[in-house]
mmCIF file of C-alpha atoms and ligand atoms in Angstrom:
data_model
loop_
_atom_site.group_PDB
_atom_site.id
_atom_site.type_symbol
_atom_site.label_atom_id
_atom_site.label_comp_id
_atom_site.label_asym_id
_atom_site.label_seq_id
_atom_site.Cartn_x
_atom_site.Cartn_y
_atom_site.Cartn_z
ATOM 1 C CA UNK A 1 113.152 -107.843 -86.079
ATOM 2 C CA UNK A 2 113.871 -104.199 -87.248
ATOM 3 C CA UNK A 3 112.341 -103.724 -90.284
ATOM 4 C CA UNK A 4 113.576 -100.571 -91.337
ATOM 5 C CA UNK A 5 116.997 -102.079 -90.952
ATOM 6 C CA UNK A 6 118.301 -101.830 -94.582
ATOM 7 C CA UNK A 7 120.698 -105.141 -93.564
ATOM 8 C CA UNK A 8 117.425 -107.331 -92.382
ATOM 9 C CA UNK A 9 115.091 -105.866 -95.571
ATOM 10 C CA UNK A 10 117.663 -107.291 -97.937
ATOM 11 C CA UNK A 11 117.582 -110.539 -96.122
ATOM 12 C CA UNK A 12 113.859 -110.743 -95.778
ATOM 13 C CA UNK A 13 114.217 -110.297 -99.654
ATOM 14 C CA UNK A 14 116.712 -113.100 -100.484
ATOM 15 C CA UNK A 15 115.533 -115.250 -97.869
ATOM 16 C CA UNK A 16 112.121 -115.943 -99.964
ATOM 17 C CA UNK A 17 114.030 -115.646 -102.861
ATOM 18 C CA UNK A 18 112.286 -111.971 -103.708
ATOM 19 C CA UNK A 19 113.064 -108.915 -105.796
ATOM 20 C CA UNK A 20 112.177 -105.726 -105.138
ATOM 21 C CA UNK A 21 108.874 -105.764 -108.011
ATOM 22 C CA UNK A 22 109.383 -102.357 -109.731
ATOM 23 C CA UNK A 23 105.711 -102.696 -111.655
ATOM 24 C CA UNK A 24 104.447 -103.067 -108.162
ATOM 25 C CA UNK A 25 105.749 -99.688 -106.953
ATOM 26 C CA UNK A 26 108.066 -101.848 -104.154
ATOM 27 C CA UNK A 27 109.682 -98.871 -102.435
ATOM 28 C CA UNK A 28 109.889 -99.888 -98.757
ATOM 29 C CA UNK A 29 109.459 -97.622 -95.734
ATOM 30 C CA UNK A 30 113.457 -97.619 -93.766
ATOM 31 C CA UNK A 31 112.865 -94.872 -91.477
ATOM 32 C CA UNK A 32 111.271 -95.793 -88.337
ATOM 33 C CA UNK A 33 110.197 -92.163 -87.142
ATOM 34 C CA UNK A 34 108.622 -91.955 -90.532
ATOM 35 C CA UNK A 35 106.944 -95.264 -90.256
ATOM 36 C CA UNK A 36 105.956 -94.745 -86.176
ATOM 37 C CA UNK A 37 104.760 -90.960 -87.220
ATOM 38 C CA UNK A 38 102.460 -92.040 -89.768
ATOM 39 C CA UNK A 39 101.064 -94.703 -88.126
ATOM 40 C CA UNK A 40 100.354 -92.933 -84.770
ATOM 41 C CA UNK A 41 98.562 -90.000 -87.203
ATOM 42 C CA UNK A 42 96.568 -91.804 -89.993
ATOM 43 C CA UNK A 43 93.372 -91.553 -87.682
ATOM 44 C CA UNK A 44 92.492 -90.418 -84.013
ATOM 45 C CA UNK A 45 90.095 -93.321 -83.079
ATOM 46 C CA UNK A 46 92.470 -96.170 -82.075
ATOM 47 C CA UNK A 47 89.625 -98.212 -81.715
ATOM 48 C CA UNK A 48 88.677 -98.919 -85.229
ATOM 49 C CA UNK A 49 89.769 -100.457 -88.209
ATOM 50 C CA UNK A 50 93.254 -99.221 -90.524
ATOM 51 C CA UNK A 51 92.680 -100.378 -94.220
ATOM 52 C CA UNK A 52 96.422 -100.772 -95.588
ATOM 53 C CA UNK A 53 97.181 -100.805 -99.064
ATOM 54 C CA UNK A 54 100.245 -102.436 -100.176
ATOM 55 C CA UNK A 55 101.431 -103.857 -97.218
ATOM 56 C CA UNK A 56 105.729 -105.204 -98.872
ATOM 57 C CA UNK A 57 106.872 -106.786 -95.722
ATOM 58 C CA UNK A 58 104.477 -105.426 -93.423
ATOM 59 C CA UNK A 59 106.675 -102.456 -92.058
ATOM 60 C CA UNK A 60 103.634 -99.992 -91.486
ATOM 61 C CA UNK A 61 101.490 -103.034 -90.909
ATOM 62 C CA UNK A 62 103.786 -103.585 -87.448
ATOM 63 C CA UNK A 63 103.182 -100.438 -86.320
ATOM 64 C CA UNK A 64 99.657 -99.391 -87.239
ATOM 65 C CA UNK A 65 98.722 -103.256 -85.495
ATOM 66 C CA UNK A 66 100.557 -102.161 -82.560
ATOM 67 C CA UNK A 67 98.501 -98.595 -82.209
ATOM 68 C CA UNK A 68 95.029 -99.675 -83.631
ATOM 69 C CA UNK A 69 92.076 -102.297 -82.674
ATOM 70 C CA UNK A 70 92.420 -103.955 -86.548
ATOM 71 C CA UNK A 71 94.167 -104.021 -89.663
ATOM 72 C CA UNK A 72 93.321 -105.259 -93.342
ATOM 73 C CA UNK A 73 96.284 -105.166 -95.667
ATOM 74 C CA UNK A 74 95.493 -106.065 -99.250
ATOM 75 C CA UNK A 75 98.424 -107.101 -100.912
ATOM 76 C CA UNK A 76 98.991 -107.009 -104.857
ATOM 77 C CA UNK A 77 101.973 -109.139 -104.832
ATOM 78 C CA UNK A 78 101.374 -113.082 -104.125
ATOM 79 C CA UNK A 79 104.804 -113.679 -102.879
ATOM 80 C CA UNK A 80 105.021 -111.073 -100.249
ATOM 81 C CA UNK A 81 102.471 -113.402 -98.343
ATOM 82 C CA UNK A 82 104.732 -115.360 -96.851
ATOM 83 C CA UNK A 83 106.770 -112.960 -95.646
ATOM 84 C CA UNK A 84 104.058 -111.267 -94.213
ATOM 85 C CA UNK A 85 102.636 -114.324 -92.425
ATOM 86 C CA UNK A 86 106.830 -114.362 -90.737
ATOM 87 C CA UNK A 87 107.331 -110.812 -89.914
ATOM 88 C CA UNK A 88 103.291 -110.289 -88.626
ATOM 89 C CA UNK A 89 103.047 -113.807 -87.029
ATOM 90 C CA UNK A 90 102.645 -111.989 -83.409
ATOM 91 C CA UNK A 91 99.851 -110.211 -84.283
ATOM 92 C CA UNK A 92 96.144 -111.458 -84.172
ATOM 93 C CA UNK A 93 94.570 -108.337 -85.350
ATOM 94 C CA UNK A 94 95.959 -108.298 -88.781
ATOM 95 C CA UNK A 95 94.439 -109.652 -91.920
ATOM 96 C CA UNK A 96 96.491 -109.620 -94.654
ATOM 97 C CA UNK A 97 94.551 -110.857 -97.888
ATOM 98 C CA UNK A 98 96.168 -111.267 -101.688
ATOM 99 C CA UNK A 99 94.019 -108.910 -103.651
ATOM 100 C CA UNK A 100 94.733 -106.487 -106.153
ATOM 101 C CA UNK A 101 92.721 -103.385 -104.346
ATOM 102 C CA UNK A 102 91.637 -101.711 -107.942
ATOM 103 C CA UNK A 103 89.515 -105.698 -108.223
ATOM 104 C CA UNK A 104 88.561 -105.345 -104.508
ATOM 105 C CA UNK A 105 85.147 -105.631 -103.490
ATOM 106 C CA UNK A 106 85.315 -102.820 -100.689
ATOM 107 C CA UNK A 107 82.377 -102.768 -99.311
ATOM 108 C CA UNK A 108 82.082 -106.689 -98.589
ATOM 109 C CA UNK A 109 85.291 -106.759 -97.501
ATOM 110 C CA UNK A 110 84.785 -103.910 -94.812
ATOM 111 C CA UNK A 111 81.225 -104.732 -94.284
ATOM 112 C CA UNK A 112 82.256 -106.322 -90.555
ATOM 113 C CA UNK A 113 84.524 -103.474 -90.177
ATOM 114 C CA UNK A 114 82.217 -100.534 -90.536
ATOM 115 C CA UNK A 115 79.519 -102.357 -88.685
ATOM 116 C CA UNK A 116 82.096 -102.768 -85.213
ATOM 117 C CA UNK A 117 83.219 -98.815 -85.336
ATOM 118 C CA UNK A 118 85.136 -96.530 -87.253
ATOM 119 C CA UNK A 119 87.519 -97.537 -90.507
ATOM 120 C CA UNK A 120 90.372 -95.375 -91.961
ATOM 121 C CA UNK A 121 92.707 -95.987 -94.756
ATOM 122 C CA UNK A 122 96.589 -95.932 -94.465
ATOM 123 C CA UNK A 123 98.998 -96.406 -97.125
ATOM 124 C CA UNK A 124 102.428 -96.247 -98.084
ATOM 125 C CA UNK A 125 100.778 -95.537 -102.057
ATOM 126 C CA UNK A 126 102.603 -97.795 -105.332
ATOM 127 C CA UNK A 127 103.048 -94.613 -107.191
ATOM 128 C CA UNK A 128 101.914 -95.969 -110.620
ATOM 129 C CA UNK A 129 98.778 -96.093 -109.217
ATOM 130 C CA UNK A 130 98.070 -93.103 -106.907
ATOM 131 C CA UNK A 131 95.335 -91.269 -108.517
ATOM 132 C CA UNK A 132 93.380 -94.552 -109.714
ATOM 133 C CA UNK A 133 92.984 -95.560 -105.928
ATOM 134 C CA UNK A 134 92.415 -92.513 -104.362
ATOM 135 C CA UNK A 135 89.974 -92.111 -106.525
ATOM 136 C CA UNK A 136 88.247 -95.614 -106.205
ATOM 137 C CA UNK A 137 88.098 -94.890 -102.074
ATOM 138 C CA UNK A 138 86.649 -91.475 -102.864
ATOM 139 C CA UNK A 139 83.763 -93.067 -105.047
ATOM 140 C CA UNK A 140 83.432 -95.864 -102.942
ATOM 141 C CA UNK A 141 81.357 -93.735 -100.782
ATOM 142 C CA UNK A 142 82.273 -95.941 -98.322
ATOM 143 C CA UNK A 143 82.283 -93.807 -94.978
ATOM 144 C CA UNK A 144 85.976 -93.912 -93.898
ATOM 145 C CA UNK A 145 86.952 -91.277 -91.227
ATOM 146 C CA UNK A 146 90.536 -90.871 -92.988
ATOM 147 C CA UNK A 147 92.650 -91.718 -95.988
ATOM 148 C CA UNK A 148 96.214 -90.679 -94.958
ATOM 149 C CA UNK A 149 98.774 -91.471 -97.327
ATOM 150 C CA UNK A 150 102.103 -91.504 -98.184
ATOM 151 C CA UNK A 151 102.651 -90.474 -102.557
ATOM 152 C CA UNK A 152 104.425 -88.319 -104.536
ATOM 153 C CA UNK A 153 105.247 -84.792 -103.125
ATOM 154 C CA UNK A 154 104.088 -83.189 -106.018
ATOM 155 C CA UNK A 155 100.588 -84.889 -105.985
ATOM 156 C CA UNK A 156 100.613 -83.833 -102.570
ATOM 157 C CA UNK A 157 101.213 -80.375 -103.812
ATOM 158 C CA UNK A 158 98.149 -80.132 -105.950
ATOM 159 C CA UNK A 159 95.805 -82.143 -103.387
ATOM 160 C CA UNK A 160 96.247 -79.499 -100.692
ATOM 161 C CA UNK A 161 96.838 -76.692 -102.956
ATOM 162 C CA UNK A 162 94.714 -73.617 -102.237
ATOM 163 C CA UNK A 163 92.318 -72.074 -105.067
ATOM 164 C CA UNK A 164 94.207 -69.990 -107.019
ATOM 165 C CA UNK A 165 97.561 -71.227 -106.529
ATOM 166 C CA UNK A 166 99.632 -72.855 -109.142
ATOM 167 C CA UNK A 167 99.135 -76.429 -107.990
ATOM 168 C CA UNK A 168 95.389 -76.005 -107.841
ATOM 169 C CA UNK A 169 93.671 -78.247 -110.532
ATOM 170 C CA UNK A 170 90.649 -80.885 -111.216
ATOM 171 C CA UNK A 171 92.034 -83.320 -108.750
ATOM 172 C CA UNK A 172 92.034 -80.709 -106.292
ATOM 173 C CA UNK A 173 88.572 -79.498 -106.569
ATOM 174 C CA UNK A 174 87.241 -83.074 -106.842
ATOM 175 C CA UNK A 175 89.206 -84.056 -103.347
ATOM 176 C CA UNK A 176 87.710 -81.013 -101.825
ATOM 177 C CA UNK A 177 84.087 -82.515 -102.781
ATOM 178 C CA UNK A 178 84.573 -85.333 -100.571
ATOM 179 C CA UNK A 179 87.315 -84.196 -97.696
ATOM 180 C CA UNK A 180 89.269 -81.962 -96.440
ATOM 181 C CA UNK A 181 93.703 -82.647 -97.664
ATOM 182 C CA UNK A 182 96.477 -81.738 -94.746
ATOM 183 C CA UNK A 183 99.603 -82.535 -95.541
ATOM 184 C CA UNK A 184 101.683 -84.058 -92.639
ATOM 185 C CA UNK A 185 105.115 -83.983 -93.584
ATOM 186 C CA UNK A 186 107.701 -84.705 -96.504
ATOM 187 C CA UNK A 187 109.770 -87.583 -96.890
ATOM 188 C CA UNK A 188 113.227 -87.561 -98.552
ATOM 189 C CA UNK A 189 113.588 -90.466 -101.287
ATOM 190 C CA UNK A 190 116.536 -91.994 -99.393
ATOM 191 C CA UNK A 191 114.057 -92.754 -96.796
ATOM 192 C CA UNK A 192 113.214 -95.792 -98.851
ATOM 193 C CA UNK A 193 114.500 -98.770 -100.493
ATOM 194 C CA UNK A 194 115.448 -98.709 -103.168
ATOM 195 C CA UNK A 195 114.878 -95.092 -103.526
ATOM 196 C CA UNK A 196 112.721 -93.705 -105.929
ATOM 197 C CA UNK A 197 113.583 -90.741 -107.877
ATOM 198 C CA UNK A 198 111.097 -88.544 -106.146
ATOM 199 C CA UNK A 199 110.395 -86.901 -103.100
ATOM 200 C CA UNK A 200 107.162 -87.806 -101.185
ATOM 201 C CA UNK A 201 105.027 -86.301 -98.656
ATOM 202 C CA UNK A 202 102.222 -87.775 -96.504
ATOM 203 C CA UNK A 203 98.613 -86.496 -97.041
ATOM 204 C CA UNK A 204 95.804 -87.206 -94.620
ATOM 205 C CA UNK A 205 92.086 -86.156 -96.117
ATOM 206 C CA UNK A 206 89.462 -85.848 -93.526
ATOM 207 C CA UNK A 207 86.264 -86.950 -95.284
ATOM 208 C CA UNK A 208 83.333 -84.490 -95.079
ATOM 209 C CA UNK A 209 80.755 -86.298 -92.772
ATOM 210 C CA UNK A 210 78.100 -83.747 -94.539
ATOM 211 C CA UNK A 211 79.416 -82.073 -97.401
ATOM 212 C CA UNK A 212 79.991 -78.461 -97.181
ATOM 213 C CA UNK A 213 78.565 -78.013 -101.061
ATOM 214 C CA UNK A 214 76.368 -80.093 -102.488
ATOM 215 C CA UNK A 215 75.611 -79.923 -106.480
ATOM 216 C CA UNK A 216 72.106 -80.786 -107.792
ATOM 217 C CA UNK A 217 73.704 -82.750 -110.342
ATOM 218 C CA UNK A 218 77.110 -84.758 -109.261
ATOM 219 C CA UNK A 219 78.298 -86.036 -112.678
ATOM 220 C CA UNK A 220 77.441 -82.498 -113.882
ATOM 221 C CA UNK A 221 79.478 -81.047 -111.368
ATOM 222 C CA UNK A 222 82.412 -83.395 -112.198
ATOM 223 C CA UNK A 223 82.053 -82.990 -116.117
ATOM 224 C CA UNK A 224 82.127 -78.688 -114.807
ATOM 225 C CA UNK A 225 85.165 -79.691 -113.425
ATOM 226 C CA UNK A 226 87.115 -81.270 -116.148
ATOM 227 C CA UNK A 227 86.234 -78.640 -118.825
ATOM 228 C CA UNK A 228 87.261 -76.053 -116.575
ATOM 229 C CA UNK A 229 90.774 -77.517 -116.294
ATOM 230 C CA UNK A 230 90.920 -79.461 -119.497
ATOM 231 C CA UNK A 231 93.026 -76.560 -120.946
ATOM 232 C CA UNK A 232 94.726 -74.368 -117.985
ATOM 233 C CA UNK A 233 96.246 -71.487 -119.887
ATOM 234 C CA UNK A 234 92.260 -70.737 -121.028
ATOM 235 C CA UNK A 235 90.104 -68.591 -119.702
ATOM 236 C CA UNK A 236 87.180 -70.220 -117.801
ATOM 237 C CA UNK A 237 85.087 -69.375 -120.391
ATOM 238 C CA UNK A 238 86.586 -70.832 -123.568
ATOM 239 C CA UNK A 239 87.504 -73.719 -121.636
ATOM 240 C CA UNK A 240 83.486 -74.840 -120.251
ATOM 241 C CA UNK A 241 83.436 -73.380 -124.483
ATOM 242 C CA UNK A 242 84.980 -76.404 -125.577
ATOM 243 C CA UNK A 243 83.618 -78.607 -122.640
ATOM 244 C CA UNK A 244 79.919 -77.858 -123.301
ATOM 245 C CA UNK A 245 79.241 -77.875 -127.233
ATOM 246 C CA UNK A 246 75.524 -77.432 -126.799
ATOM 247 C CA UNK A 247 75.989 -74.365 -125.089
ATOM 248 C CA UNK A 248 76.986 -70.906 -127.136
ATOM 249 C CA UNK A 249 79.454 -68.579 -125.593
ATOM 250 C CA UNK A 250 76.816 -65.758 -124.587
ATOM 251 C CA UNK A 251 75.054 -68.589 -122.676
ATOM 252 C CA UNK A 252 78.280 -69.434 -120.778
ATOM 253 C CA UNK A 253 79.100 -66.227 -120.232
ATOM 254 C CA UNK A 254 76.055 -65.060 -118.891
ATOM 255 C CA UNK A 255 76.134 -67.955 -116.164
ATOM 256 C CA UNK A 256 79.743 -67.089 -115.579
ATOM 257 C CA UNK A 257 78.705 -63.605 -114.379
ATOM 258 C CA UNK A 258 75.290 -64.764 -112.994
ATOM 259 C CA UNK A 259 77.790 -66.848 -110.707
ATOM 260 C CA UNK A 260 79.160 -63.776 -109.865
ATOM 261 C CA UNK A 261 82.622 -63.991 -111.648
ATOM 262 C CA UNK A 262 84.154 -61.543 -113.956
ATOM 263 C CA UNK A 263 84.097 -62.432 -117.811
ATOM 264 C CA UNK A 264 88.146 -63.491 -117.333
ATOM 265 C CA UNK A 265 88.132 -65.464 -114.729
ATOM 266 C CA UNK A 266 90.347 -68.697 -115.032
ATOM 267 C CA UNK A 267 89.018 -72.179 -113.397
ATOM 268 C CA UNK A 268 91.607 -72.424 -110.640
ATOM 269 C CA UNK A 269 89.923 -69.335 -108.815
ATOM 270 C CA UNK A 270 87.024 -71.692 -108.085
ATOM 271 C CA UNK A 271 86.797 -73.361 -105.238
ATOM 272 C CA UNK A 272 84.439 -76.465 -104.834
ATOM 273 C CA UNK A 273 81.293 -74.422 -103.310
ATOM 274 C CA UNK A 274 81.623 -72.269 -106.743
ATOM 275 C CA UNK A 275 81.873 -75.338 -108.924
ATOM 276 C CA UNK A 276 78.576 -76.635 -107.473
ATOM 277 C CA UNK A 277 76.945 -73.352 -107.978
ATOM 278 C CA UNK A 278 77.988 -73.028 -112.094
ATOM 279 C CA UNK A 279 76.937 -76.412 -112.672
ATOM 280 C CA UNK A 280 73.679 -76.183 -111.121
ATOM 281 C CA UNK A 281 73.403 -72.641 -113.260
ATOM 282 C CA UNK A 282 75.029 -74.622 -115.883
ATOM 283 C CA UNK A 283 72.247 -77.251 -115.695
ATOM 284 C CA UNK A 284 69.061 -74.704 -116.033
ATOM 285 C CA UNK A 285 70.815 -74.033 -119.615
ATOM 286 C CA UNK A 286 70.445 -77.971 -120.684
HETATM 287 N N1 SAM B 1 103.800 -100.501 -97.008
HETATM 288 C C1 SAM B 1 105.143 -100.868 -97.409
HETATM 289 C C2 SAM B 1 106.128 -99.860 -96.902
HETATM 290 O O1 SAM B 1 105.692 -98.741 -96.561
HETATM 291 O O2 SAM B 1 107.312 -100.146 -96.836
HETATM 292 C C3 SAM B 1 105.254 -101.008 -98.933
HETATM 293 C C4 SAM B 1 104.852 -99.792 -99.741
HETATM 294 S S1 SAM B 1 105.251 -99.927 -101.456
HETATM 295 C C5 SAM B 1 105.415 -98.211 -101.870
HETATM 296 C C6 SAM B 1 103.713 -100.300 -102.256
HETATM 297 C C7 SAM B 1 103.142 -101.671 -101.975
HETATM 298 O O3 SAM B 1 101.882 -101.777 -102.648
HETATM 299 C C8 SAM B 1 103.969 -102.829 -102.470
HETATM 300 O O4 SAM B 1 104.029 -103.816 -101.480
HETATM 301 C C9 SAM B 1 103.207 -103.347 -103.696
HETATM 302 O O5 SAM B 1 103.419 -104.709 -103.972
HETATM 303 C C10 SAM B 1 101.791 -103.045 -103.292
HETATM 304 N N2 SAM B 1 100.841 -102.858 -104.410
HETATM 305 C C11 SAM B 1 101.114 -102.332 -105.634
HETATM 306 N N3 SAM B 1 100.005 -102.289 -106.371
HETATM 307 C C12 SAM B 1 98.990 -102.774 -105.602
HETATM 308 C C13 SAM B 1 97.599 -102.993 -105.824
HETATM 309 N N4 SAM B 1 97.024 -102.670 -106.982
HETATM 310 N N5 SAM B 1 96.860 -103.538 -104.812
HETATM 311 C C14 SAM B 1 97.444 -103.862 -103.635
HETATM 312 N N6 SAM B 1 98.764 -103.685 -103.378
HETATM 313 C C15 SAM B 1 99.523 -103.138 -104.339
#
């Protein structure tokens, strides 16, 4: 069964009487290179455990089962099971389980997983929900090797963006806390079906095994974070202004130049090692 056959999708579909769910973000992988390259780079250890997200009709699920020791596929959408038990029925290293992943209990679930070896995440991403589940793995703390995924080129843009660049932002800084983004490659939208308006590219963050920076304060750091990009055309100063009432602007710009940066700097100069430095100098001022 070729399942990037647009033919055999279609009659996957209509043969359990499915649409494509547009709430659900259904955009199916159709290009196998796409599919096989992904699943051959998600994670070096073929040994371990792939956590999918958003398995459809198990198109990335074939291929990362045929390259890796295990896969769990948490699937949103109750009648996709079926067609997952048909088109993965080969396979006895798959578990696909009906779950919404944002309700998942991670670290139950992977409990068995991280105590065998090594676990990495893999997803084709719904893009509704990008940001929400990224971020949910990130918190988890849970200590995944790799989160390779496809989304929307231009998230991808501002996850690997450098500091200073355009694209650079809170979501950028925050990723760089917990891993290091490389973007593999971009994917056309006609590589999918049906095709979504957008481009994509697939992202694959190594996660720090000992973090590079470290803040004395973590919600501190992250609260540093969002001021300084809460309003982008500002100067760092007015914006952490406006972020930290309690503070008076000769207090925050004395730690701004006791951090070593000139009174005009903007956030996006900073890269995560500075954050963590202004909020621990912001946090001798509380
Ligand atoms: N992996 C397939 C592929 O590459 O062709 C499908 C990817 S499609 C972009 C996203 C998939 O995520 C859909 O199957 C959708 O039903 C599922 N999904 C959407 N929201 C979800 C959620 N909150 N939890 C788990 N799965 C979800």
């Amino acid at each position: 069964m070729n399942l990037c056959d647009i033919k055999t999708v279609k009659q996957i579909m209509s043969a359990f009487h499915l649409s494509f769910r547009k709430e659900y973000g259904q955009n199916f992988l159709i290009d196998r290179s796409v599919v096989e390259d992904i699943a051959e780079e998600c994670c070096q250890d073929k040994n371990g455990t792939i956590l999918e997200i958003g398995p459809g009709i198990g198109t990335l699920t074939y291929e990362l089962a045929l390259r890796h020791d295990k896969v769990v596929a948490l699937e949103i959408d109750r009648g996709l099971i079926p067609v997952l038990s048909h088109t993965l029925g080969e396979f006895d290293n798959v578990t696909v389980i009906n779950e919404d992943v944002m309700q998942a209990d991670l670290d139950t679930l992977l409990a068995p997983a991280f105590a065998r070896g090594s676990v990495s995440v893999c997803a084709n991403l719904p893009y509704y929900i990008t940001s929400p589940i990224l971020m949910k793995l990130l918190e988890s703390r849970l200590p995944f090797d790799y989160i390779t995924v496809m989304i929307q080129k231009e998230v991808a843009d501002r996850l690997c963006a450098p500091a200073g660049g355009k694209d650079y932002g809170a979501i950028t800084a925050v990723l760089a806390y917990y891993g290091e983004a490389e973007r593999l490659f971009n994917v056309p939208a006609d590589r999918f079906l049906p095709a979504p308006k957008v481009d994509s590219a697939v992202v694959r963050i190594r996660l720090h095994k000992t973090k590079p920076a470290v803040p004395k304060d973590e919600a501190l750091l992250f609260r540093t974070i969002k001021a300084a990009f809460a309003q982008r055309r500002k100067t760092l100063a007015n914006s952490l202004s406006s972020g930290f009432s309690e503070l008076n602007k000769t207090e925050i710009t004395e730690i701004i130049a006791a951090c070593g940066h000139s009174a005009d700097v903007r956030g996006e100069r900073l890269d995560i090692s500075d954050f963590c430095a202004l909020s621990d100098a912001i946090g001798k001022h509380l």
